[in-house]
Amino acid sequence: MITTAIRKKFMEYPVIAAVRTPEDFEAAFHSKVKIIFMVGGDVFKCRKKIQEAKEQGMVVFFHMDLVEGIGKDASGIHFAKETLGISGVQSTRVHILKLAKQEKLVTVHRLFVTDFQALQSGLKLVHTSNPDFVELTPGILHPIVKKVSKEIPYPVISSGLIAGKDEVEKLLEEGASNIVCSDQKLWFF
């Protein structure tokens, strides 16, 4: 469930840090980002950094399909919320997003756009999952970002293969609300 405070964090700065390691978290702490997506790595190696991020007022999401050391089920999501204090979940799986909604977490439905059929199938799933955000990857598909942002009532996040300030600006112009990237130079956009 998206709160006004979390929505404000998304609006404060358009770039979201994609992190995997404690070192990635540390770099994010010294950047402009307000939102962190943990898109892999070991939750136990990053546990202290997750807490530190929260103490700094950052919002942390787990990509439940990729983060290691936590169950991909209702108990794992509950643990991540209650013990680690995450605010949201990313996933490609509708059932994970529905479990996260039951925990009143913010949800991001991640779609891999490999072709037109994958886009159409993904958009049908989005209507089933009813997420707070839709993440399109790879993010360099400017015309698709524009098309999808006009077709669905959810904010569109663009991610993957984004390199350079110009691409970030173009994606924002085309209707993306936020950009997820692991390129730390773009965390200072």
GROMACS .gro file of C-alpha atoms in nm:
model
  189
    1MET     CA    1   0.000   0.000   0.000
    2ILE     CA    2   0.149   0.327  -0.103
    3THR     CA    3   0.139   0.605   0.152
    4THR     CA    4   0.169   0.976   0.090
    5ALA     CA    5   0.517   0.971   0.248
    6ILE     CA    6   0.641   0.694   0.017
    7ARG     CA    7   0.484   0.855  -0.290
    8LYS     CA    8   0.667   1.175  -0.196
    9LYS     CA    9   0.999   0.983  -0.183
   10PHE     CA   10   0.939   0.860  -0.539
   11MET     CA   11   0.872   1.215  -0.649
   12GLU     CA   12   1.172   1.372  -0.470
   13TYR     CA   13   1.429   1.217  -0.700
   14PRO     CA   14   1.362   1.025  -1.022
   15VAL     CA   15   1.651   0.777  -1.008
   16ILE     CA   16   1.622   0.461  -0.796
   17ALA     CA   17   1.939   0.281  -0.689
   18ALA     CA   18   1.956  -0.086  -0.788
   19VAL     CA   19   2.178  -0.250  -0.526
   20ARG     CA   20   2.312  -0.598  -0.455
   21THR     CA   21   2.598  -0.559  -0.207
   22PRO     CA   22   2.679  -0.368   0.113
   23GLU     CA   23   2.915  -0.155  -0.100
   24ASP     CA   24   2.627  -0.064  -0.332
   25PHE     CA   25   2.419   0.043  -0.031
   26GLU     CA   26   2.711   0.253   0.094
   27ALA     CA   27   2.739   0.429  -0.242
   28ALA     CA   28   2.364   0.496  -0.240
   29PHE     CA   29   2.397   0.660   0.103
   30HIS     CA   30   2.627   0.919  -0.052
   31SER     CA   31   2.404   0.986  -0.353
   32LYS     CA   32   2.083   1.175  -0.420
   33VAL     CA   33   1.859   0.866  -0.433
   34LYS     CA   34   1.568   0.829  -0.194
   35ILE     CA   35   1.455   0.481  -0.304
   36ILE     CA   36   1.664   0.163  -0.305
   37PHE     CA   37   1.566  -0.152  -0.493
   38MET     CA   38   1.762  -0.453  -0.367
   39VAL     CA   39   1.770  -0.652  -0.691
   40GLY     CA   40   1.987  -0.942  -0.579
   41GLY     CA   41   2.252  -1.030  -0.329
   42ASP     CA   42   2.235  -1.189   0.014
   43VAL     CA   43   1.992  -1.032   0.259
   44PHE     CA   44   2.209  -1.134   0.556
   45LYS     CA   45   2.520  -0.964   0.414
   46CYS     CA   46   2.315  -0.646   0.363
   47ARG     CA   47   2.102  -0.658   0.677
   48LYS     CA   48   2.287  -0.376   0.858
   49LYS     CA   49   2.287  -0.161   0.545
   50ILE     CA   50   1.912  -0.207   0.504
   51GLN     CA   51   1.864  -0.075   0.857
   52GLU     CA   52   2.107   0.211   0.790
   53ALA     CA   53   1.913   0.306   0.477
   54LYS     CA   54   1.593   0.327   0.678
   55GLU     CA   55   1.766   0.538   0.943
   56GLN     CA   56   1.868   0.780   0.667
   57GLY     CA   57   1.507   0.811   0.555
   58MET     CA   58   1.544   0.596   0.244
   59VAL     CA   59   1.278   0.354   0.126
   60VAL     CA   60   1.391  -0.005   0.061
   61PHE     CA   61   1.227  -0.256  -0.173
   62PHE     CA   62   1.319  -0.621  -0.226
   63HIS     CA   63   1.306  -0.789  -0.564
   64MET     CA   64   1.158  -1.104  -0.414
   65ASP     CA   65   1.250  -1.315  -0.717
   66LEU     CA   66   1.621  -1.230  -0.686
   67VAL     CA   67   1.716  -1.152  -0.325
   68GLU     CA   68   1.885  -1.451  -0.163
   69GLY     CA   69   1.831  -1.574   0.193
   70ILE     CA   70   1.458  -1.508   0.217
   71GLY     CA   71   1.158  -1.723   0.126
   72LYS     CA   72   0.953  -1.638  -0.178
   73ASP     CA   73   0.631  -1.697   0.014
   74ALA     CA   74   0.397  -1.529   0.263
   75SER     CA   75   0.630  -1.596   0.557
   76GLY     CA   76   0.932  -1.457   0.373
   77ILE     CA   77   0.746  -1.141   0.280
   78HIS     CA   78   0.615  -1.101   0.635
   79PHE     CA   79   0.969  -1.149   0.772
   80ALA     CA   80   1.111  -0.893   0.529
   81LYS     CA   81   0.851  -0.639   0.636
   82GLU     CA   82   0.849  -0.697   1.011
   83THR     CA   83   1.213  -0.784   1.077
   84LEU     CA   84   1.399  -0.600   0.803
   85GLY     CA   85   1.155  -0.313   0.761
   86ILE     CA   86   1.119  -0.309   0.385
   87SER     CA   87   0.853  -0.082   0.239
   88GLY     CA   88   0.787  -0.265  -0.084
   89VAL     CA   89   0.833  -0.561  -0.312
   90GLN     CA   90   0.924  -0.597  -0.679
   91SER     CA   91   0.835  -0.915  -0.862
   92THR     CA   92   0.743  -1.061  -1.198
   93ARG     CA   93   0.502  -1.298  -1.020
   94VAL     CA   94   0.141  -1.204  -0.952
   95HIS     CA   95   0.110  -1.428  -0.646
   96ILE     CA   96   0.413  -1.263  -0.480
   97LEU     CA   97   0.264  -0.919  -0.542
   98LYS     CA   98  -0.072  -1.027  -0.399
   99LEU     CA   99   0.102  -1.160  -0.085
  100ALA     CA  100   0.288  -0.830  -0.054
  101LYS     CA  101  -0.039  -0.638  -0.084
  102GLN     CA  102  -0.181  -0.847   0.201
  103GLU     CA  103   0.114  -0.722   0.409
  104LYS     CA  104   0.025  -0.365   0.301
  105LEU     CA  105   0.357  -0.325   0.119
  106VAL     CA  106   0.406  -0.112  -0.192
  107THR     CA  107   0.414  -0.334  -0.501
  108VAL     CA  108   0.607  -0.302  -0.825
  109HIS     CA  109   0.512  -0.541  -1.105
  110ARG     CA  110   0.821  -0.594  -1.318
  111LEU     CA  111   0.765  -0.674  -1.687
  112PHE     CA  112   1.031  -0.800  -1.927
  113VAL     CA  113   0.945  -0.652  -2.265
  114THR     CA  114   1.110  -0.884  -2.516
  115ASP     CA  115   0.850  -0.839  -2.789
  116PHE     CA  116   0.496  -0.713  -2.848
  117GLN     CA  117   0.338  -1.038  -2.729
  118ALA     CA  118   0.535  -1.027  -2.402
  119LEU     CA  119   0.415  -0.670  -2.351
  120GLN     CA  120   0.050  -0.760  -2.411
  121SER     CA  121   0.070  -1.067  -2.183
  122GLY     CA  122   0.246  -0.862  -1.917
  123LEU     CA  123  -0.014  -0.587  -1.925
  124LYS     CA  124  -0.289  -0.847  -1.870
  125LEU     CA  125  -0.100  -0.970  -1.563
  126VAL     CA  126  -0.067  -0.612  -1.439
  127HIS     CA  127  -0.445  -0.577  -1.433
  128THR     CA  128  -0.458  -0.894  -1.222
  129SER     CA  129  -0.187  -0.788  -0.975
  130ASN     CA  130  -0.313  -0.427  -0.944
  131PRO     CA  131   0.032  -0.296  -0.843
  132ASP     CA  132   0.128   0.047  -0.720
  133PHE     CA  133   0.390   0.074  -0.999
  134VAL     CA  134   0.478  -0.106  -1.320
  135GLU     CA  135   0.846  -0.150  -1.403
  136LEU     CA  136   0.941  -0.200  -1.767
  137THR     CA  137   1.271  -0.361  -1.854
  138PRO     CA  138   1.479  -0.306  -2.052
  139GLY     CA  139   1.429   0.059  -1.984
  140ILE     CA  140   1.569   0.190  -2.308
  141LEU     CA  141   1.243   0.136  -2.493
  142HIS     CA  142   1.130   0.500  -2.502
  143PRO     CA  143   0.828   0.449  -2.732
  144ILE     CA  144   0.705   0.155  -2.520
  145VAL     CA  145   0.737   0.362  -2.200
  146LYS     CA  146   0.527   0.633  -2.364
  147LYS     CA  147   0.266   0.383  -2.489
  148VAL     CA  148   0.234   0.198  -2.159
  149SER     CA  149   0.226   0.513  -1.945
  150LYS     CA  150  -0.076   0.628  -2.147
  151GLU     CA  151  -0.253   0.288  -2.136
  152ILE     CA  152  -0.237   0.199  -1.767
  153PRO     CA  153  -0.335   0.388  -1.452
  154TYR     CA  154  -0.013   0.299  -1.267
  155PRO     CA  155   0.311   0.497  -1.263
  156VAL     CA  156   0.572   0.343  -1.495
  157ILE     CA  157   0.925   0.279  -1.377
  158SER     CA  158   1.191   0.216  -1.640
  159SER     CA  159   1.491  -0.008  -1.572
  160GLY     CA  160   1.773  -0.193  -1.740
  161LEU     CA  161   2.043  -0.095  -1.989
  162ILE     CA  162   2.006   0.276  -1.912
  163ALA     CA  163   2.333   0.456  -1.964
  164GLY     CA  164   2.367   0.829  -1.940
  165LYS     CA  165   2.184   1.136  -1.826
  166ASP     CA  166   2.033   1.187  -2.173
  167GLU     CA  167   1.857   0.851  -2.157
  168VAL     CA  168   1.724   0.927  -1.810
  169GLU     CA  169   1.588   1.262  -1.929
  170LYS     CA  170   1.431   1.107  -2.241
  171LEU     CA  171   1.258   0.833  -2.039
  172LEU     CA  172   1.119   1.091  -1.797
  173GLU     CA  173   0.993   1.296  -2.094
  174GLU     CA  174   0.823   0.986  -2.237
  175GLY     CA  175   0.624   0.929  -1.919
  176ALA     CA  176   0.841   0.723  -1.683
  177SER     CA  177   0.792   0.832  -1.324
  178ASN     CA  178   1.124   0.687  -1.210
  179ILE     CA  179   1.436   0.517  -1.346
  180VAL     CA  180   1.607   0.219  -1.181
  181CYS     CA  181   1.976   0.180  -1.254
  182SER     CA  182   2.286   0.025  -1.108
  183ASP     CA  183   2.517   0.281  -1.274
  184GLN     CA  184   2.619   0.482  -0.968
  185LYS     CA  185   2.706   0.786  -1.177
  186LEU     CA  186   2.334   0.824  -1.251
  187TRP     CA  187   2.250   0.827  -0.881
  188PHE     CA  188   2.370   1.190  -0.890
  189PHE     CA  189   2.161   1.291  -1.195
   0.00000   0.00000   0.00000
